[in-house]
Amino acid sequence: MKGKIVIDLEPENKENHSVVNFGKAGWGIIFYCMAMFWFYVGFVNDGSNITAPAIAERLGVLSGTVLNCNSIAGVVGVLLFVLVGQLNRKWGARKTSAVCMVVAAACYIVIGNAPNLAVYTIAMCFVAGGIMSAGYIAGGALVAQWFPKKKGIIMGYTTMGHNLASAFYVPMITALVNQLGVRMAVVIPAVAVIVLAVLGALFIRNTPRERGMNPDNVSDDEYAADYADAQTDENDDGGWTTKKLLTNGSLWLTAITTGFFQICSVGVMSQLVVRNQQLGFSQAHAVAIMTVLACIGVFGSFIIGMFDDKFGTKRTMIFFGVWYIVALLCNVSETTFGVYISIFMIGMAIGGSANFTTSLPTSVFGRQGFSKVNSVLFPIQGLFTSLCFAVNGIVLNITGSLRYAYVVFACVAGVNIILVALINEHKYNQDFKKEQEVRARTEAKIREIERRVREELEKEEREKGSSANAEIS
C-alpha cells in the first residue's frame, strides 16, 4: 500500500463560509433589522444630541434634566420590554416589530410637542420602549431564527444601522430642527418609521421555513446533519420557564455583560456632539466629526462581526472592552492627539455593543426557545443600558462637563471584562452541541480508519520482510 492518505475533516464549502450568501429573503431580514437600529439610534441615542438641548430650551430647563428624564423613561421602558417580550412570543417578530414601531413613531411626535417634562417623560417611555423592542426583541428573534450560526457577521451587518444613524440621522435632525423647529422636525422621521412598519408587516417572515429556506441559508443535507431539530411544539420555549431563567446564573451574566457595554456605548454616543463641543468644536464641526467617524465605523461593525464569527463572541467582547477603555482614557486626556485617537476608536466600535446584545444570548442559549429567553433577558439588559442617561445627566448637572462620565464608563468596561471571562459561551446551545457531537463522531471514525490503515501497512511490511528472508534462505 503506497502513497499518503489525507482525510479532510472540514472540506471546503465556499457557500457555507460566505459572508454574503444569505438569499434574497435573508438580506431582507438584514436590511429590515438595520433600518430598525437606524431609527432606534436616531430616536433614543445619537439624535438626543440635538433633540434634548432643543427640547430643554423650549421648556426652559437644563439639558441634563432632559437626559435624566430619558433615564427615567429607560427604566420605565423595562416594563414595556417585559410586555413586548410576551407579545413577541404570541404574535411573532413580524407583527411585534410593526406595532412597536408605530407606537414609537406616534410618541416621537409627542416628545417634540410636549407642553411639560411630565408629558415628555411619559412619551419618551413609549419611544424608547417601542423602538428598542422592535430592534432588539423582535429583531433579535429574527436574527436568532434566521442566522443561528452566522449571527456574528449578521449582527455586524445589522449594527451598521447604528453607524449610519450617527452619520446621517444626526445631521438630518440638526437641519430639520434648525429649519423647522423641534415641533415639526420630529414628524418627518416618525412618518418614515411608520412606512418601515408597514413594509415589515407585508414582507417580513418570522422564520426561514416560511420562505422555504433553512437557517443560515444552508442546504437540506447540512441542516439535517448539523442543526438540532427546532420544529416540535415542545421546543417553543426551549424547556425554559421564567422562574428557571431568573434563577439561572448564565442568564444574569449574559444580560449584565451586554448591558454594561451598552451603558458605555450608548452613554458616549448619545452625548458625543455635546462632548465635542465641550472640547472646543462648534456644533457644525462636532456633527461633521460624528458623521465621518460613523462612516468609518461601518467598517468597524463588519470587522467586529467577522471577529465574532472567527474567534467567538466571548473573546471578541473582551477585545472590545479593552479597546473601549483605551478610547475613553484617550478622550479624558483632553489632548489634541488623544481626542482624535479616541474619536476614531469610538467610531470603529459604535456597532460593537449592539452586536453582542443578540450574538451573546444566541451563543449561550441557541435559537431553541430564544423568544422566551429574550423576553426575560432583554428587560434586564435594557435596565442596565438606561443607567447611562443617569450617569450623563448627573455628571453634566454637577460638573458641567461629561469628562468624568467617561471615567465612569471606562471603569464599567473594566469590570465587564472580568464578568465576560466567567461566561460559558455555548452552555445551552443545542445547534452547537449537535455540531460538536457530529464532529466528535467524525473524528472517531477517522481515527479508526487511520488505525486500520496503519495495521495494513505494518502487515504489508511484515509480509515483505518474510518474503525477503525466505529468498535469502
mmCIF file of N, CA and C in Angstrom, residues 152-272:
data_model
loop_
_atom_site.group_PDB
_atom_site.id
_atom_site.type_symbol
_atom_site.label_atom_id
_atom_site.label_comp_id
_atom_site.label_asym_id
_atom_site.label_seq_id
_atom_site.Cartn_x
_atom_site.Cartn_y
_atom_site.Cartn_z
ATOM 1 N N GLY A 152 -22.905 36.271 14.177
ATOM 2 C CA GLY A 152 -21.846 37.252 14.382
ATOM 3 C C GLY A 152 -21.727 38.214 13.217
ATOM 4 N N ILE A 153 -21.553 37.657 12.009
ATOM 5 C CA ILE A 153 -21.419 38.514 10.833
ATOM 6 C C ILE A 153 -22.734 39.208 10.517
ATOM 7 N N ILE A 154 -23.870 38.546 10.796
ATOM 8 C CA ILE A 154 -25.172 39.176 10.550
ATOM 9 C C ILE A 154 -25.338 40.404 11.430
ATOM 10 N N MET A 155 -24.997 40.278 12.711
ATOM 11 C CA MET A 155 -25.079 41.437 13.602
ATOM 12 C C MET A 155 -24.058 42.497 13.206
ATOM 13 N N GLY A 156 -22.961 42.064 12.583
ATOM 14 C CA GLY A 156 -22.023 43.037 12.035
ATOM 15 C C GLY A 156 -22.675 43.891 10.966
ATOM 16 N N TYR A 157 -23.517 43.255 10.138
ATOM 17 C CA TYR A 157 -24.252 44.000 9.113
ATOM 18 C C TYR A 157 -25.362 44.855 9.727
ATOM 19 N N THR A 158 -26.193 44.237 10.574
ATOM 20 C CA THR A 158 -27.356 44.974 11.083
ATOM 21 C C THR A 158 -26.952 46.163 11.945
ATOM 22 N N THR A 159 -25.861 46.018 12.711
ATOM 23 C CA THR A 159 -25.433 47.130 13.568
ATOM 24 C C THR A 159 -24.761 48.247 12.784
ATOM 25 N N MET A 160 -24.565 48.046 11.490
ATOM 26 C CA MET A 160 -24.158 49.179 10.655
ATOM 27 C C MET A 160 -25.230 50.261 10.696
ATOM 28 N N GLY A 161 -26.459 49.862 11.031
ATOM 29 C CA GLY A 161 -27.517 50.853 11.209
ATOM 30 C C GLY A 161 -27.169 51.868 12.278
ATOM 31 N N HIS A 162 -26.458 51.437 13.312
ATOM 32 C CA HIS A 162 -26.000 52.364 14.354
ATOM 33 C C HIS A 162 -25.062 53.405 13.759
ATOM 34 N N ASN A 163 -24.073 52.922 13.000
ATOM 35 C CA ASN A 163 -23.107 53.836 12.395
ATOM 36 C C ASN A 163 -23.762 54.794 11.415
ATOM 37 N N LEU A 164 -24.638 54.241 10.590
ATOM 38 C CA LEU A 164 -25.285 55.074 9.580
ATOM 39 C C LEU A 164 -26.211 56.105 10.211
ATOM 40 N N ALA A 165 -26.787 55.777 11.376
ATOM 41 C CA ALA A 165 -27.602 56.764 12.089
ATOM 42 C C ALA A 165 -26.728 57.887 12.620
ATOM 43 N N SER A 166 -25.566 57.520 13.168
ATOM 44 C CA SER A 166 -24.634 58.543 13.641
ATOM 45 C C SER A 166 -24.181 59.431 12.492
ATOM 46 N N ALA A 167 -24.016 58.810 11.320
ATOM 47 C CA ALA A 167 -23.521 59.554 10.165
ATOM 48 C C ALA A 167 -24.581 60.446 9.541
ATOM 49 N N PHE A 168 -25.825 59.967 9.472
ATOM 50 C CA PHE A 168 -26.828 60.685 8.691
ATOM 51 C C PHE A 168 -28.045 61.161 9.476
ATOM 52 N N TYR A 169 -28.436 60.431 10.533
ATOM 53 C CA TYR A 169 -29.604 60.886 11.289
ATOM 54 C C TYR A 169 -29.299 62.185 12.016
ATOM 55 N N VAL A 170 -28.121 62.265 12.634
ATOM 56 C CA VAL A 170 -27.779 63.464 13.417
ATOM 57 C C VAL A 170 -27.743 64.719 12.546
ATOM 58 N N PRO A 171 -27.030 64.718 11.404
ATOM 59 C CA PRO A 171 -27.091 65.917 10.559
ATOM 60 C C PRO A 171 -28.488 66.188 10.011
ATOM 61 N N MET A 172 -29.255 65.105 9.744
ATOM 62 C CA MET A 172 -30.617 65.289 9.248
ATOM 63 C C MET A 172 -31.485 65.984 10.291
ATOM 64 N N ILE A 173 -31.485 65.481 11.533
ATOM 65 C CA ILE A 173 -32.332 66.076 12.562
ATOM 66 C C ILE A 173 -31.823 67.459 12.944
ATOM 67 N N THR A 174 -30.504 67.680 12.827
ATOM 68 C CA THR A 174 -29.946 69.017 13.076
ATOM 69 C C THR A 174 -30.514 70.016 12.080
ATOM 70 N N ALA A 175 -30.497 69.640 10.799
ATOM 71 C CA ALA A 175 -31.021 70.525 9.760
ATOM 72 C C ALA A 175 -32.522 70.750 9.940
ATOM 73 N N LEU A 176 -33.252 69.697 10.282
ATOM 74 C CA LEU A 176 -34.701 69.827 10.462
ATOM 75 C C LEU A 176 -35.042 70.725 11.649
ATOM 76 N N VAL A 177 -34.324 70.554 12.753
ATOM 77 C CA VAL A 177 -34.575 71.389 13.938
ATOM 78 C C VAL A 177 -34.248 72.848 13.641
ATOM 79 N N ASN A 178 -33.136 73.074 12.950
ATOM 80 C CA ASN A 178 -32.738 74.452 12.634
ATOM 81 C C ASN A 178 -33.709 75.121 11.664
ATOM 82 N N GLN A 179 -34.257 74.345 10.728
ATOM 83 C CA GLN A 179 -35.140 74.916 9.712
ATOM 84 C C GLN A 179 -36.605 74.973 10.154
ATOM 85 N N LEU A 180 -37.062 73.917 10.840
ATOM 86 C CA LEU A 180 -38.491 73.798 11.152
ATOM 87 C C LEU A 180 -38.814 73.955 12.629
ATOM 88 N N GLY A 181 -37.793 73.867 13.472
ATOM 89 C CA GLY A 181 -38.049 73.828 14.907
ATOM 90 C C GLY A 181 -38.318 72.396 15.335
ATOM 91 N N VAL A 182 -38.107 72.114 16.603
ATOM 92 C CA VAL A 182 -38.200 70.735 17.067
ATOM 93 C C VAL A 182 -39.618 70.175 16.958
ATOM 94 N N ARG A 183 -40.642 71.038 17.025
ATOM 95 C CA ARG A 183 -42.027 70.565 16.953
ATOM 96 C C ARG A 183 -42.317 69.838 15.644
ATOM 97 N N MET A 184 -41.874 70.425 14.530
ATOM 98 C CA MET A 184 -42.130 69.827 13.219
ATOM 99 C C MET A 184 -41.022 68.869 12.801
ATOM 100 N N ALA A 185 -39.828 69.078 13.337
ATOM 101 C CA ALA A 185 -38.685 68.256 12.924
ATOM 102 C C ALA A 185 -38.901 66.779 13.223
ATOM 103 N N VAL A 186 -39.596 66.489 14.327
ATOM 104 C CA VAL A 186 -39.780 65.087 14.723
ATOM 105 C C VAL A 186 -40.813 64.355 13.869
ATOM 106 N N VAL A 187 -41.622 65.089 13.126
ATOM 107 C CA VAL A 187 -42.703 64.461 12.360
ATOM 108 C C VAL A 187 -42.154 63.636 11.195
ATOM 109 N N ILE A 188 -41.162 64.172 10.503
ATOM 110 C CA ILE A 188 -40.655 63.512 9.291
ATOM 111 C C ILE A 188 -40.071 62.127 9.587
ATOM 112 N N PRO A 189 -39.135 61.981 10.539
ATOM 113 C CA PRO A 189 -38.650 60.619 10.835
ATOM 114 C C PRO A 189 -39.735 59.707 11.397
ATOM 115 N N ALA A 190 -40.709 60.282 12.101
ATOM 116 C CA ALA A 190 -41.803 59.463 12.636
ATOM 117 C C ALA A 190 -42.612 58.832 11.507
ATOM 118 N N VAL A 191 -42.897 59.614 10.472
ATOM 119 C CA VAL A 191 -43.633 59.087 9.315
ATOM 120 C C VAL A 191 -42.816 57.996 8.617
ATOM 121 N N ALA A 192 -41.501 58.206 8.526
ATOM 122 C CA ALA A 192 -40.633 57.210 7.887
ATOM 123 C C ALA A 192 -40.667 55.878 8.638
ATOM 124 N N VAL A 193 -40.729 55.933 9.963
ATOM 125 C CA VAL A 193 -40.801 54.707 10.764
ATOM 126 C C VAL A 193 -42.115 53.970 10.511
ATOM 127 N N ILE A 194 -43.190 54.715 10.380
ATOM 128 C CA ILE A 194 -44.485 54.083 10.096
ATOM 129 C C ILE A 194 -44.448 53.369 8.741
ATOM 130 N N VAL A 195 -43.803 53.984 7.761
ATOM 131 C CA VAL A 195 -43.648 53.342 6.446
ATOM 132 C C VAL A 195 -42.863 52.039 6.587
ATOM 133 N N LEU A 196 -41.781 52.069 7.370
ATOM 134 C CA LEU A 196 -40.982 50.860 7.598
ATOM 135 C C LEU A 196 -41.822 49.770 8.264
ATOM 136 N N ALA A 197 -42.662 50.171 9.211
ATOM 137 C CA ALA A 197 -43.522 49.206 9.907
ATOM 138 C C ALA A 197 -44.476 48.516 8.935
ATOM 139 N N VAL A 198 -45.046 49.283 8.016
ATOM 140 C CA VAL A 198 -45.970 48.716 7.025
ATOM 141 C C VAL A 198 -45.235 47.738 6.107
ATOM 142 N N LEU A 199 -44.046 48.127 5.652
ATOM 143 C CA LEU A 199 -43.255 47.244 4.788
ATOM 144 C C LEU A 199 -42.903 45.941 5.508
ATOM 145 N N GLY A 200 -42.543 46.064 6.789
ATOM 146 C CA GLY A 200 -42.215 44.872 7.564
ATOM 147 C C GLY A 200 -43.403 43.945 7.720
ATOM 148 N N ALA A 201 -44.562 44.521 7.999
ATOM 149 C CA ALA A 201 -45.773 43.712 8.169
ATOM 150 C C ALA A 201 -46.128 42.963 6.887
ATOM 151 N N LEU A 202 -45.814 43.560 5.742
ATOM 152 C CA LEU A 202 -46.167 42.953 4.461
ATOM 153 C C LEU A 202 -45.168 41.899 3.995
ATOM 154 N N PHE A 203 -43.878 42.139 4.217
ATOM 155 C CA PHE A 203 -42.864 41.314 3.555
ATOM 156 C C PHE A 203 -41.988 40.463 4.474
ATOM 157 N N ILE A 204 -41.884 40.788 5.753
ATOM 158 C CA ILE A 204 -41.013 40.034 6.657
ATOM 159 C C ILE A 204 -41.709 38.753 7.113
ATOM 160 N N ARG A 205 -40.919 37.688 7.312
ATOM 161 C CA ARG A 205 -41.446 36.431 7.840
ATOM 162 C C ARG A 205 -40.653 36.042 9.088
ATOM 163 N N ASN A 206 -41.327 35.376 10.018
ATOM 164 C CA ASN A 206 -40.714 35.082 11.314
ATOM 165 C C ASN A 206 -39.587 34.062 11.249
ATOM 166 N N THR A 207 -39.707 33.089 10.366
ATOM 167 C CA THR A 207 -38.696 32.035 10.257
ATOM 168 C C THR A 207 -38.355 31.793 8.795
ATOM 169 N N PRO A 208 -37.168 31.259 8.513
ATOM 170 C CA PRO A 208 -36.815 30.947 7.119
ATOM 171 C C PRO A 208 -37.699 29.864 6.522
ATOM 172 N N ARG A 209 -38.267 28.998 7.359
ATOM 173 C CA ARG A 209 -39.158 27.948 6.864
ATOM 174 C C ARG A 209 -40.349 28.534 6.120
ATOM 175 N N GLU A 210 -40.799 29.713 6.558
ATOM 176 C CA GLU A 210 -41.935 30.362 5.907
ATOM 177 C C GLU A 210 -41.583 30.844 4.508
ATOM 178 N N ARG A 211 -40.295 30.907 4.203
ATOM 179 C CA ARG A 211 -39.826 31.252 2.857
ATOM 180 C C ARG A 211 -39.250 30.035 2.134
ATOM 181 N N GLY A 212 -39.446 28.846 2.710
ATOM 182 C CA GLY A 212 -38.921 27.639 2.087
ATOM 183 C C GLY A 212 -37.417 27.521 2.183
ATOM 184 N N MET A 213 -36.818 28.114 3.223
ATOM 185 C CA MET A 213 -35.374 28.108 3.405
ATOM 186 C C MET A 213 -35.016 27.458 4.738
ATOM 187 N N ASN A 214 -33.737 27.133 4.894
ATOM 188 C CA ASN A 214 -33.207 26.653 6.166
ATOM 189 C C ASN A 214 -32.468 27.785 6.879
ATOM 190 N N PRO A 215 -32.282 27.684 8.189
ATOM 191 C CA PRO A 215 -31.471 28.683 8.898
ATOM 192 C C PRO A 215 -30.083 28.798 8.272
ATOM 193 N N ASP A 216 -29.552 30.010 8.242
ATOM 194 C CA ASP A 216 -28.230 30.303 7.673
ATOM 195 C C ASP A 216 -28.161 30.017 6.179
ATOM 196 N N ASN A 217 -29.330 29.786 5.548
ATOM 197 C CA ASN A 217 -29.407 29.500 4.114
ATOM 198 C C ASN A 217 -28.579 28.273 3.732
ATOM 199 N N VAL A 218 -28.541 27.269 4.613
ATOM 200 C CA VAL A 218 -27.784 26.051 4.321
ATOM 201 C C VAL A 218 -28.663 25.063 3.565
ATOM 202 N N SER A 219 -28.031 24.040 3.004
ATOM 203 C CA SER A 219 -28.762 23.008 2.262
ATOM 204 C C SER A 219 -29.536 22.114 3.225
ATOM 205 N N ASP A 220 -30.470 21.342 2.671
ATOM 206 C CA ASP A 220 -31.245 20.412 3.494
ATOM 207 C C ASP A 220 -30.345 19.377 4.161
ATOM 208 N N ASP A 221 -29.341 18.892 3.422
ATOM 209 C CA ASP A 221 -28.430 17.883 3.977
ATOM 210 C C ASP A 221 -27.630 18.450 5.146
ATOM 211 N N GLU A 222 -27.123 19.657 4.976
ATOM 212 C CA GLU A 222 -26.332 20.267 6.051
ATOM 213 C C GLU A 222 -27.204 20.568 7.262
ATOM 214 N N TYR A 223 -28.432 20.996 7.014
ATOM 215 C CA TYR A 223 -29.335 21.272 8.135
ATOM 216 C C TYR A 223 -29.611 19.998 8.925
ATOM 217 N N ALA A 224 -29.864 18.899 8.216
ATOM 218 C CA ALA A 224 -30.157 17.629 8.891
ATOM 219 C C ALA A 224 -28.958 17.129 9.685
ATOM 220 N N ALA A 225 -27.752 17.393 9.171
ATOM 221 C CA ALA A 225 -26.543 16.874 9.820
ATOM 222 C C ALA A 225 -26.086 17.716 11.007
ATOM 223 N N ASP A 226 -26.180 19.048 10.896
ATOM 224 C CA ASP A 226 -25.511 19.929 11.856
ATOM 225 C C ASP A 226 -26.426 20.779 12.723
ATOM 226 N N TYR A 227 -27.739 20.686 12.536
ATOM 227 C CA TYR A 227 -28.647 21.544 13.298
ATOM 228 C C TYR A 227 -29.601 20.695 14.125
ATOM 229 N N ALA A 228 -29.799 21.106 15.373
ATOM 230 C CA ALA A 228 -30.758 20.418 16.234
ATOM 231 C C ALA A 228 -32.167 20.738 15.769
ATOM 232 N N ASP A 229 -33.066 19.762 15.877
ATOM 233 C CA ASP A 229 -34.445 19.966 15.434
ATOM 234 C C ASP A 229 -35.131 21.000 16.307
ATOM 235 N N ALA A 230 -35.752 21.992 15.658
ATOM 236 C CA ALA A 230 -36.450 23.043 16.414
ATOM 237 C C ALA A 230 -37.891 23.178 15.959
ATOM 238 N N GLN A 231 -38.403 22.140 15.314
ATOM 239 C CA GLN A 231 -39.725 22.263 14.709
ATOM 240 C C GLN A 231 -40.865 21.721 15.569
ATOM 241 N N THR A 232 -40.523 21.058 16.690
ATOM 242 C CA THR A 232 -41.568 20.460 17.515
ATOM 243 C C THR A 232 -42.101 21.451 18.520
ATOM 244 N N ASP A 233 -43.358 21.239 18.927
ATOM 245 C CA ASP A 233 -44.015 22.171 19.833
ATOM 246 C C ASP A 233 -43.296 22.299 21.166
ATOM 247 N N GLU A 234 -42.704 21.186 21.637
ATOM 248 C CA GLU A 234 -42.077 21.248 22.943
ATOM 249 C C GLU A 234 -40.844 22.142 22.948
ATOM 250 N N ASN A 235 -40.353 22.493 21.762
ATOM 251 C CA ASN A 235 -39.181 23.354 21.690
ATOM 252 C C ASN A 235 -39.541 24.833 21.607
ATOM 253 N N ASP A 236 -40.825 25.171 21.643
ATOM 254 C CA ASP A 236 -41.230 26.570 21.533
ATOM 255 C C ASP A 236 -40.560 27.438 22.593
ATOM 256 N N ASP A 237 -40.476 26.930 23.832
ATOM 257 C CA ASP A 237 -39.829 27.651 24.919
ATOM 258 C C ASP A 237 -38.457 27.085 25.240
ATOM 259 N N GLY A 238 -38.022 26.109 24.470
ATOM 260 C CA GLY A 238 -36.724 25.510 24.721
ATOM 261 C C GLY A 238 -36.626 24.847 26.087
ATOM 262 N N GLY A 239 -37.767 24.538 26.692
ATOM 263 C CA GLY A 239 -37.755 23.947 28.026
ATOM 264 C C GLY A 239 -37.605 24.957 29.143
ATOM 265 N N TRP A 240 -37.614 26.254 28.789
ATOM 266 C CA TRP A 240 -37.400 27.303 29.791
ATOM 267 C C TRP A 240 -38.726 27.817 30.351
ATOM 268 N N THR A 241 -38.675 28.190 31.616
ATOM 269 C CA THR A 241 -39.757 28.945 32.246
ATOM 270 C C THR A 241 -39.157 30.228 32.785
ATOM 271 N N THR A 242 -39.996 31.193 33.094
ATOM 272 C CA THR A 242 -39.494 32.463 33.637
ATOM 273 C C THR A 242 -38.722 32.231 34.930
ATOM 274 N N LYS A 243 -39.234 31.358 35.782
ATOM 275 C CA LYS A 243 -38.560 31.076 37.053
ATOM 276 C C LYS A 243 -37.181 30.465 36.826
ATOM 277 N N LYS A 244 -37.102 29.494 35.897
ATOM 278 C CA LYS A 244 -35.811 28.867 35.604
ATOM 279 C C LYS A 244 -34.802 29.889 35.099
ATOM 280 N N LEU A 245 -35.267 30.790 34.253
ATOM 281 C CA LEU A 245 -34.368 31.788 33.680
ATOM 282 C C LEU A 245 -33.897 32.786 34.730
ATOM 283 N N LEU A 246 -34.813 33.243 35.574
ATOM 284 C CA LEU A 246 -34.454 34.235 36.592
ATOM 285 C C LEU A 246 -33.531 33.663 37.661
ATOM 286 N N THR A 247 -33.497 32.352 37.794
ATOM 287 C CA THR A 247 -32.596 31.727 38.770
ATOM 288 C C THR A 247 -31.371 31.115 38.091
ATOM 289 N N ASN A 248 -31.170 31.462 36.825
ATOM 290 C CA ASN A 248 -30.055 30.915 36.055
ATOM 291 C C ASN A 248 -28.906 31.920 36.004
ATOM 292 N N GLY A 249 -27.747 31.519 36.496
ATOM 293 C CA GLY A 249 -26.598 32.424 36.527
ATOM 294 C C GLY A 249 -26.142 32.868 35.156
ATOM 295 N N SER A 250 -26.236 31.982 34.163
ATOM 296 C CA SER A 250 -25.803 32.335 32.810
ATOM 297 C C SER A 250 -26.657 33.448 32.225
ATOM 298 N N LEU A 251 -27.961 33.419 32.518
ATOM 299 C CA LEU A 251 -28.828 34.481 32.011
ATOM 300 C C LEU A 251 -28.424 35.828 32.596
ATOM 301 N N TRP A 252 -28.166 35.874 33.894
ATOM 302 C CA TRP A 252 -27.791 37.142 34.526
ATOM 303 C C TRP A 252 -26.439 37.638 34.029
ATOM 304 N N LEU A 253 -25.489 36.725 33.870
ATOM 305 C CA LEU A 253 -24.189 37.136 33.339
ATOM 306 C C LEU A 253 -24.325 37.675 31.924
ATOM 307 N N THR A 254 -25.137 36.995 31.110
ATOM 308 C CA THR A 254 -25.341 37.434 29.726
ATOM 309 C C THR A 254 -26.020 38.797 29.676
ATOM 310 N N ALA A 255 -27.050 38.986 30.486
ATOM 311 C CA ALA A 255 -27.784 40.253 30.493
ATOM 312 C C ALA A 255 -26.928 41.395 31.024
ATOM 313 N N ILE A 256 -26.207 41.150 32.104
ATOM 314 C CA ILE A 256 -25.407 42.209 32.728
ATOM 315 C C ILE A 256 -24.234 42.612 31.841
ATOM 316 N N THR A 257 -23.525 41.634 31.283
ATOM 317 C CA THR A 257 -22.351 41.972 30.475
ATOM 318 C C THR A 257 -22.725 42.715 29.197
ATOM 319 N N THR A 258 -23.796 42.283 28.538
ATOM 320 C CA THR A 258 -24.222 43.012 27.337
ATOM 321 C C THR A 258 -24.781 44.380 27.715
ATOM 322 N N GLY A 259 -25.470 44.465 28.846
ATOM 323 C CA GLY A 259 -25.992 45.747 29.313
ATOM 324 C C GLY A 259 -24.900 46.719 29.705
ATOM 325 N N PHE A 260 -23.837 46.221 30.335
ATOM 326 C CA PHE A 260 -22.724 47.086 30.743
ATOM 327 C C PHE A 260 -22.036 47.713 29.530
ATOM 328 N N PHE A 261 -21.817 46.920 28.483
ATOM 329 C CA PHE A 261 -21.194 47.503 27.290
ATOM 330 C C PHE A 261 -22.134 48.495 26.607
ATOM 331 N N GLN A 262 -23.442 48.253 26.710
ATOM 332 C CA GLN A 262 -24.402 49.216 26.180
ATOM 333 C C GLN A 262 -24.364 50.520 26.984
ATOM 334 N N ILE A 263 -24.167 50.428 28.298
ATOM 335 C CA ILE A 263 -24.018 51.640 29.110
ATOM 336 C C ILE A 263 -22.895 52.499 28.549
ATOM 337 N N CYS A 264 -21.762 51.855 28.267
ATOM 338 C CA CYS A 264 -20.595 52.586 27.757
ATOM 339 C C CYS A 264 -20.874 53.188 26.383
ATOM 340 N N SER A 265 -21.353 52.360 25.465
ATOM 341 C CA SER A 265 -21.531 52.793 24.085
ATOM 342 C C SER A 265 -22.637 53.829 23.937
ATOM 343 N N VAL A 266 -23.809 53.534 24.499
ATOM 344 C CA VAL A 266 -24.933 54.469 24.392
ATOM 345 C C VAL A 266 -24.629 55.747 25.160
ATOM 346 N N GLY A 267 -23.994 55.612 26.324
ATOM 347 C CA GLY A 267 -23.646 56.790 27.115
ATOM 348 C C GLY A 267 -22.729 57.739 26.375
ATOM 349 N N VAL A 268 -21.785 57.182 25.642
ATOM 350 C CA VAL A 268 -20.848 58.013 24.880
ATOM 351 C C VAL A 268 -21.519 58.607 23.646
ATOM 352 N N MET A 269 -22.183 57.764 22.852
ATOM 353 C CA MET A 269 -22.720 58.227 21.579
ATOM 354 C C MET A 269 -23.893 59.185 21.747
ATOM 355 N N SER A 270 -24.684 59.017 22.807
ATOM 356 C CA SER A 270 -25.861 59.874 22.981
ATOM 357 C C SER A 270 -25.492 61.317 23.288
ATOM 358 N N GLN A 271 -24.246 61.547 23.711
ATOM 359 C CA GLN A 271 -23.814 62.911 24.023
ATOM 360 C C GLN A 271 -22.457 63.239 23.399
ATOM 361 N N LEU A 272 -22.101 62.556 22.315
ATOM 362 C CA LEU A 272 -20.790 62.774 21.706
ATOM 363 C C LEU A 272 -20.668 64.161 21.091
#
